[in-house]
Tab-separated table of C-alpha atoms in Angstrom:
chain	number	residue	atom	x	y	z
A	1	MET	CA	-0.147	-0.367	-0.105
A	2	GLN	CA	1.111	3.459	-1.026
A	3	ALA	CA	1.198	5.838	2.462
A	4	ALA	CA	-1.213	7.840	1.315
A	5	ASP	CA	-3.290	4.985	1.354
A	6	ILE	CA	-2.425	3.743	4.545
A	7	SER	CA	-3.197	6.930	6.992
A	8	THR	CA	-6.970	6.821	4.730
A	9	LEU	CA	-7.352	2.962	6.029
A	10	GLU	CA	-5.695	3.979	9.582
A	11	ALA	CA	-8.692	6.883	9.925
A	12	VAL	CA	-10.760	4.175	8.624
A	13	ALA	CA	-9.882	1.211	10.993
A	14	LEU	CA	-9.942	4.142	13.930
A	15	ALA	CA	-13.536	5.018	13.075
A	16	ALA	CA	-14.686	1.012	12.827
A	17	THR	CA	-13.169	0.206	15.828
A	18	ARG	CA	-14.431	3.133	17.381
A	19	SER	CA	-18.204	3.161	16.135
A	20	ALA	CA	-17.790	-0.688	17.619
A	21	ALA	CA	-16.772	0.119	21.162
A	22	VAL	CA	-19.275	2.700	21.816
A	23	ALA	CA	-21.990	0.246	20.884
A	24	GLY	CA	-20.226	-2.373	22.608
A	25	HIS	CA	-20.408	-0.124	25.838
A	26	ALA	CA	-23.180	-0.124	25.905
A	27	TRP	CA	-24.247	-3.411	26.817
A	28	VAL	CA	-21.679	-3.860	29.448
A	29	GLY	CA	-22.142	-5.097	32.597
A	30	ARG	CA	-25.949	-6.892	31.764
A	31	ASN	CA	-24.549	-10.231	30.593
A	32	ASP	CA	-25.652	-10.558	27.238
A	33	GLN	CA	-22.500	-11.333	25.049
A	34	ASN	CA	-24.719	-12.109	22.417
A	35	SER	CA	-26.236	-8.508	22.312
A	36	ALA	CA	-23.182	-7.442	22.966
A	37	ASP	CA	-21.359	-9.180	19.766
A	38	ALA	CA	-23.875	-7.810	16.973
A	39	ALA	CA	-24.102	-4.054	18.219
A	40	ALA	CA	-20.263	-4.195	18.341
A	41	THR	CA	-20.073	-6.075	14.915
A	42	SER	CA	-23.412	-3.963	13.893
A	43	ALA	CA	-21.679	-0.686	14.116
A	44	MET	CA	-18.280	-1.506	12.551
A	45	ARG	CA	-20.022	-2.864	9.879
A	46	ALA	CA	-21.843	0.316	9.541
A	47	ALA	CA	-18.725	2.342	9.428
A	48	LEU	CA	-16.875	-0.190	6.956
A	49	ALA	CA	-19.382	0.372	4.580
A	50	GLU	CA	-17.596	3.943	3.959
A	51	ALA	CA	-14.012	3.130	3.455
A	52	PRO	CA	-13.170	4.445	0.175
A	53	GLY	CA	-12.208	1.145	-1.373
A	54	ARG	CA	-12.487	-2.336	-1.147
A	55	GLY	CA	-11.615	-4.495	1.657
A	56	THR	CA	-12.008	-8.123	2.048
A	57	VAL	CA	-12.379	-10.029	5.507
A	58	VAL	CA	-9.855	-12.588	5.320
A	59	ILE	CA	-10.652	-13.861	8.515
A	60	GLY	CA	-13.482	-12.927	11.292
A	61	GLU	CA	-13.868	-14.395	15.204
A	62	GLY	CA	-17.722	-14.929	14.496
A	63	GLU	CA	-17.554	-18.413	12.846
A	64	LYS	CA	-15.450	-19.646	16.018
A	65	ASP	CA	-18.174	-18.666	18.433
A	66	ASP	CA	-21.199	-19.145	16.386
A	67	ALA	CA	-21.636	-15.111	17.049
A	68	PRO	CA	-22.476	-12.057	15.455
A	69	MET	CA	-19.738	-11.640	13.008
A	70	LEU	CA	-18.590	-10.224	9.905
A	71	PHE	CA	-17.807	-13.212	7.437
A	72	ASN	CA	-15.290	-14.883	5.942
A	73	GLY	CA	-15.224	-13.587	2.367
A	74	GLU	CA	-17.400	-10.163	3.333
A	75	VAL	CA	-16.698	-7.401	1.121
A	76	VAL	CA	-16.750	-4.075	2.859
A	77	GLY	CA	-16.094	0.077	1.299
A	78	ASN	CA	-17.436	2.134	-1.127
A	79	GLY	CA	-14.915	0.543	-4.320
A	80	HIS	CA	-13.654	3.971	-4.764
A	81	GLY	CA	-9.861	3.603	-3.548
A	82	PRO	CA	-7.483	0.644	-2.969
A	83	ASP	CA	-8.132	-3.067	-2.244
A	84	PHE	CA	-7.170	-4.557	1.445
A	85	ASP	CA	-7.889	-7.517	3.176
A	86	ILE	CA	-8.972	-7.459	6.548
A	87	ALA	CA	-8.785	-9.915	10.178
A	88	VAL	CA	-11.438	-8.604	12.569
A	89	ASP	CA	-13.081	-9.157	16.049
A	90	PRO	CA	-15.544	-5.927	16.634
A	91	LEU	CA	-15.794	-7.187	20.545
A	92	GLU	CA	-12.072	-8.875	21.300
A	93	GLY	CA	-13.012	-10.072	25.719
A	94	THR	CA	-16.979	-11.023	25.209
A	95	SER	CA	-17.198	-11.948	28.510
A	96	PHE	CA	-15.029	-9.283	29.671
A	97	CYS	CA	-17.562	-6.693	28.219
A	98	ALA	CA	-20.940	-8.809	29.503
A	99	ARG	CA	-19.740	-8.999	32.777
A	100	ASP	CA	-17.957	-5.403	32.937
A	101	LEU	CA	-14.650	-6.844	33.433
A	102	PRO	CA	-11.234	-5.149	32.300
A	103	GLY	CA	-9.877	-5.561	29.151
A	104	SER	CA	-12.524	-6.006	26.492
A	105	LEU	CA	-11.566	-4.458	22.979
A	106	ALA	CA	-12.726	-3.607	19.434
A	107	THR	CA	-10.145	-4.742	17.344
A	108	ILE	CA	-8.753	-4.446	13.837
A	109	ALA	CA	-6.401	-5.143	11.194
A	110	PHE	CA	-5.580	-3.754	7.827
A	111	GLY	CA	-3.013	-5.686	4.979
A	112	GLU	CA	-2.231	-5.168	1.588
A	113	PRO	CA	-4.298	-7.571	-1.149
A	114	GLY	CA	-3.504	-11.191	-0.090
A	115	THR	CA	-0.836	-10.715	2.633
A	116	LEU	CA	-2.838	-11.734	5.761
A	117	TRP	CA	-2.941	-15.715	6.173
A	118	SER	CA	-6.298	-17.513	6.070
A	119	PRO	CA	-6.808	-20.438	8.738
A	120	GLY	CA	-9.686	-21.857	6.874
A	121	PRO	CA	-11.426	-24.223	9.347
A	122	GLY	CA	-8.964	-23.593	11.604
A	123	PHE	CA	-10.438	-21.459	15.096
A	124	TYR	CA	-7.626	-22.203	17.749
A	125	MET	CA	-3.863	-21.950	17.093
A	126	ASP	CA	-1.153	-21.900	19.634
A	127	LYS	CA	1.327	-19.104	19.857
A	128	ILE	CA	4.743	-17.262	20.929
A	129	VAL	CA	4.896	-13.443	20.993
A	130	VAL	CA	8.634	-12.115	22.292
A	131	PRO	CA	9.785	-8.634	21.949
A	132	PRO	CA	12.270	-8.033	18.887
A	133	ARG	CA	14.983	-8.810	20.814
A	134	ALA	CA	14.096	-12.231	21.531
A	135	LYS	CA	12.608	-12.760	17.437
A	136	ASP	CA	15.458	-14.918	17.105
A	137	VAL	CA	15.261	-17.954	19.832
A	138	VAL	CA	12.148	-18.991	19.736
A	139	ASP	CA	11.213	-22.349	18.192
A	140	LEU	CA	7.148	-23.384	18.958
A	141	ASP	CA	8.707	-27.338	19.172
A	142	ASP	CA	10.378	-26.033	22.614
A	143	PRO	CA	9.592	-27.329	25.965
A	144	PRO	CA	8.516	-24.204	27.737
A	145	GLU	CA	11.448	-24.623	30.102
A	146	ARG	CA	13.689	-23.636	27.239
A	147	THR	CA	11.544	-21.345	25.810
A	148	LEU	CA	12.249	-19.971	29.065
A	149	ALA	CA	15.435	-19.961	29.229
A	150	LYS	CA	16.332	-18.724	25.593
A	151	VAL	CA	14.342	-15.576	25.882
A	152	ALA	CA	15.636	-14.359	28.849
A	153	GLU	CA	19.227	-14.672	27.896
A	154	ALA	CA	17.961	-12.760	24.635
A	155	LEU	CA	16.541	-10.162	26.920
A	156	GLY	CA	19.371	-10.620	29.415
A	157	LYS	CA	17.474	-11.312	32.735
A	158	ASP	CA	17.062	-14.901	34.542
A	159	VAL	CA	14.508	-16.354	34.732
A	160	ALA	CA	13.001	-15.587	37.852
A	161	ASP	CA	12.830	-12.425	36.234
A	162	LEU	CA	10.424	-13.157	33.386
A	163	ARG	CA	6.914	-12.216	33.532
A	164	VAL	CA	4.602	-14.493	31.079
A	165	VAL	CA	1.109	-14.226	29.961
A	166	ILE	CA	-0.779	-17.738	29.745
A	167	MET	CA	-4.720	-17.528	29.129
A	168	ASP	CA	-6.013	-18.997	32.202
A	169	LYS	CA	-7.899	-22.209	30.810
A	170	PRO	CA	-7.970	-24.960	31.247
A	171	ARG	CA	-5.926	-26.631	28.515
A	172	HIS	CA	-2.821	-24.207	29.824
A	173	LYS	CA	-3.216	-25.504	32.916
A	174	GLU	CA	0.132	-27.854	32.556
A	175	LEU	CA	1.335	-24.871	31.090
A	176	ILE	CA	1.291	-22.705	33.512
A	177	ALA	CA	2.092	-25.251	36.105
A	178	ARG	CA	5.378	-25.633	34.163
A	179	VAL	CA	6.101	-22.465	33.453
A	180	LEU	CA	5.294	-21.207	37.131
A	181	GLN	CA	8.553	-24.072	38.175
A	182	ALA	CA	10.917	-22.992	35.863
A	183	GLY	CA	10.658	-20.161	38.264
A	184	ALA	CA	9.400	-17.344	36.202
A	185	ALA	CA	5.799	-14.981	36.728
A	186	VAL	CA	2.928	-15.979	35.525
A	187	GLN	CA	-0.002	-12.956	34.605
A	188	THR	CA	-3.183	-15.868	33.785
A	189	PRO	CA	-6.352	-13.316	32.123
A	190	ALA	CA	-9.470	-15.359	31.787
A	191	GLY	CA	-9.359	-14.812	28.162
A	192	GLY	CA	-7.559	-12.074	25.752
A	193	ASP	CA	-4.890	-12.658	24.220
A	194	VAL	CA	-4.941	-9.604	21.477
A	195	GLY	CA	-3.903	-7.844	25.032
A	196	GLY	CA	-1.800	-10.091	26.069
A	197	SER	CA	0.354	-10.129	22.582
A	198	LEU	CA	0.049	-6.367	22.638
A	199	ALA	CA	1.841	-6.066	27.085
A	200	VAL	CA	4.701	-8.316	24.891
A	201	LEU	CA	5.672	-5.212	22.221
A	202	MET	CA	4.796	-2.203	24.129
A	203	PRO	CA	7.946	-1.229	26.471
A	204	THR	CA	5.275	0.410	29.093
A	205	HIS	CA	3.983	-2.875	30.029
A	206	ASP	CA	6.116	-5.277	32.012
A	207	ILE	CA	5.589	-8.806	30.022
A	208	ASP	CA	7.805	-10.576	28.590
A	209	LEU	CA	6.626	-13.005	26.613
A	210	LEU	CA	2.718	-14.675	25.509
A	211	LEU	CA	2.355	-18.380	25.328
A	212	GLY	CA	-0.053	-20.805	24.945
A	213	VAL	CA	-3.049	-21.440	22.438
A	214	GLY	CA	-6.046	-19.053	21.104
A	215	GLY	CA	-8.197	-18.059	18.124
A	216	THR	CA	-6.876	-17.625	15.208
A	217	PRO	CA	-8.109	-14.322	14.649
A	218	GLU	CA	-6.468	-12.897	17.527
A	219	GLY	CA	-3.525	-14.201	15.833
A	220	VAL	CA	-3.827	-12.924	12.525
A	221	MET	CA	-4.389	-9.502	14.209
A	222	THR	CA	-1.191	-10.449	16.504
A	223	ALA	CA	1.037	-10.173	14.113
A	224	ALA	CA	-0.100	-7.393	12.045
A	225	ALA	CA	0.949	-5.291	15.300
A	226	VAL	CA	4.179	-7.895	15.758
A	227	ARG	CA	5.313	-6.904	12.523
A	228	ALA	CA	4.875	-3.683	12.239
A	229	LEU	CA	6.917	-3.324	15.218
A	230	GLY	CA	10.011	-5.774	14.671
A	231	GLY	CA	8.238	-8.466	17.317
A	232	GLY	CA	8.769	-11.843	17.080
A	233	MET	CA	6.022	-14.306	16.591
A	234	LEU	CA	5.572	-18.156	15.513
A	235	GLY	CA	1.658	-20.027	15.269
A	236	ARG	CA	0.711	-23.294	15.033
A	237	LEU	CA	-3.434	-24.352	14.224
A	238	ALA	CA	-4.328	-26.251	17.493
A	239	PRO	CA	-7.537	-27.969	17.245
A	240	GLN	CA	-9.622	-28.390	20.360
A	241	ARG	CA	-11.790	-30.505	19.078
A	242	ASP	CA	-11.833	-33.551	16.424
A	243	ASP	CA	-14.290	-32.730	13.348
A	244	GLU	CA	-11.617	-28.990	13.907
A	245	ALA	CA	-8.948	-30.749	12.937
A	246	ASP	CA	-10.948	-33.180	10.068
A	247	ALA	CA	-12.396	-29.739	8.371
A	248	ILE	CA	-7.877	-28.410	8.841
A	249	ARG	CA	-6.964	-32.299	7.045
A	250	ALA	CA	-10.098	-32.173	4.612
A	251	ALA	CA	-9.240	-28.528	3.898
A	252	GLY	CA	-5.615	-29.899	2.828
A	253	MET	CA	-3.874	-27.921	5.116
A	254	SER	CA	-1.167	-29.025	8.088
A	255	LEU	CA	-1.284	-29.316	11.771
A	256	ASP	CA	1.970	-29.478	12.176
A	257	ARG	CA	3.462	-26.630	10.287
A	258	VAL	CA	4.762	-23.528	12.643
A	259	TYR	CA	3.843	-20.047	10.729
A	260	ALA	CA	6.746	-17.663	11.374
A	261	CYS	CA	5.031	-13.530	11.667
A	262	ASP	CA	5.648	-12.846	8.108
A	263	GLU	CA	3.711	-15.596	6.659
A	264	LEU	CA	0.795	-14.661	9.111
A	265	VAL	CA	1.124	-11.716	7.692
A	266	ALA	CA	2.953	-10.833	4.584
A	267	GLY	CA	3.670	-7.293	3.613
A	268	ASP	CA	2.297	-3.978	4.950
A	269	ALA	CA	-0.324	-3.937	7.466
A	270	PHE	CA	-1.147	-2.420	10.838
A	271	PHE	CA	-3.516	-2.675	14.063
A	272	VAL	CA	-6.013	-0.736	15.567
A	273	ALA	CA	-7.533	-1.079	19.077
A	274	THR	CA	-10.053	1.363	21.100
A	275	GLY	CA	-10.906	0.283	24.448
A	276	VAL	CA	-14.556	-0.680	25.313
A	277	ASN	CA	-14.531	-1.443	29.112
A	278	GLY	CA	-11.782	-0.614	30.513
A	279	GLY	CA	-8.005	-1.623	31.296
A	280	PRO	CA	-4.307	-1.719	31.738
A	281	LEU	CA	-3.729	-0.832	27.308
A	282	LEU	CA	-7.026	1.505	27.220
A	283	GLY	CA	-9.898	3.470	28.541
A	284	ARG	CA	-13.200	3.102	28.231
A	285	PRO	CA	-15.786	5.224	25.880
A	286	ARG	CA	-16.940	8.597	28.347
A	287	THR	CA	-20.049	10.543	27.236
A	288	ALA	CA	-21.033	13.684	28.598
A	289	ASP	CA	-21.808	16.727	28.211
A	290	GLY	CA	-22.962	15.806	24.713
A	291	THR	CA	-19.360	14.109	23.236
A	292	THR	CA	-17.753	11.062	23.454
A	293	ILE	CA	-14.356	10.330	24.330
A	294	THR	CA	-12.778	6.806	23.093
A	295	GLU	CA	-9.358	5.543	23.650
A	296	SER	CA	-7.153	4.020	20.513
A	297	LEU	CA	-3.876	1.853	20.019
A	298	LEU	CA	-2.758	2.570	16.459
A	299	ILE	CA	0.505	0.611	15.518
A	300	SER	CA	1.786	0.617	12.465
A	301	ARG	CA	5.216	1.250	10.237
A	302	GLY	CA	6.857	0.853	13.697
A	303	GLN	CA	4.690	3.307	16.035
A	304	ILE	CA	2.809	2.817	18.651
A	305	ARG	CA	0.405	5.875	18.802
A	306	HIS	CA	-2.078	6.320	21.857
A	307	ILE	CA	-4.826	8.064	20.184
A	308	THR	CA	-7.854	9.838	22.360
A	309	HIS	CA	-10.188	11.170	20.062
A	310	THR	CA	-13.898	13.541	20.987
A	311	THR	CA	-17.173	13.235	19.204
A	312	PHE	CA	-19.543	15.777	19.481
A	313	ASP	CA	-23.225	14.727	18.845
């Protein structure tokens, strides 16, 4: 994409996540995940319809969660501008939103046409995300103890000084135990591995790596941010049910192949998130006296930009 196109599309992505965040925020604490997801998705779709160009959704969250979605293959935009690919989750952390727990985000990534990896029927993947200084030392086939030792050496730390994000899921029980036994500290959010990955990449957060299995849409969006900032990421499909594994094999895809970051996102791309209900990364939308204030994060071309936006009704 040309620089002018990137700047234009960044503005579109920011408008889309802001719209989704404000719509989703109306459902914070109402214990209704599907309504929150539907509101965020509808608002994001309406914003993307105004995009100056033609965007194709390569990977979305809805099919995995049987939720309202921007569906794979959906085309958005007015057609008058550049073509681009989209990876999207209008409401990352739906349970956080429904229960008013911190960390829910409206998220999206844009890339050049044909550059965002499509996992086909694969909904889950095993991931490692590390900062730039450790990008060349990780191996998804290493046991966690060896990964910790290699990352610690690359970062000039002791293993005991490492802080690791692993989602608090039953599938991670052994992994968490082994990382703790090795001496590292573990942060175990209930979900939201996009937020955990961003914390690894941002120097203002004291997180050294992310490990474990999460969603493929989150993986591709994370890879857009990782690539933009020169970090390291590896991923491999990790089906959580037999029918998912069978569908992956039927599609001719390998369960053993490890994808590097530049295979998950093979060209220029950027990532945008807007806070829905507050948390360590971004605050929630705030409305008063006819104005709405949102907080967003734009990761693009080696830069991290925090953007506060005020909308006047």
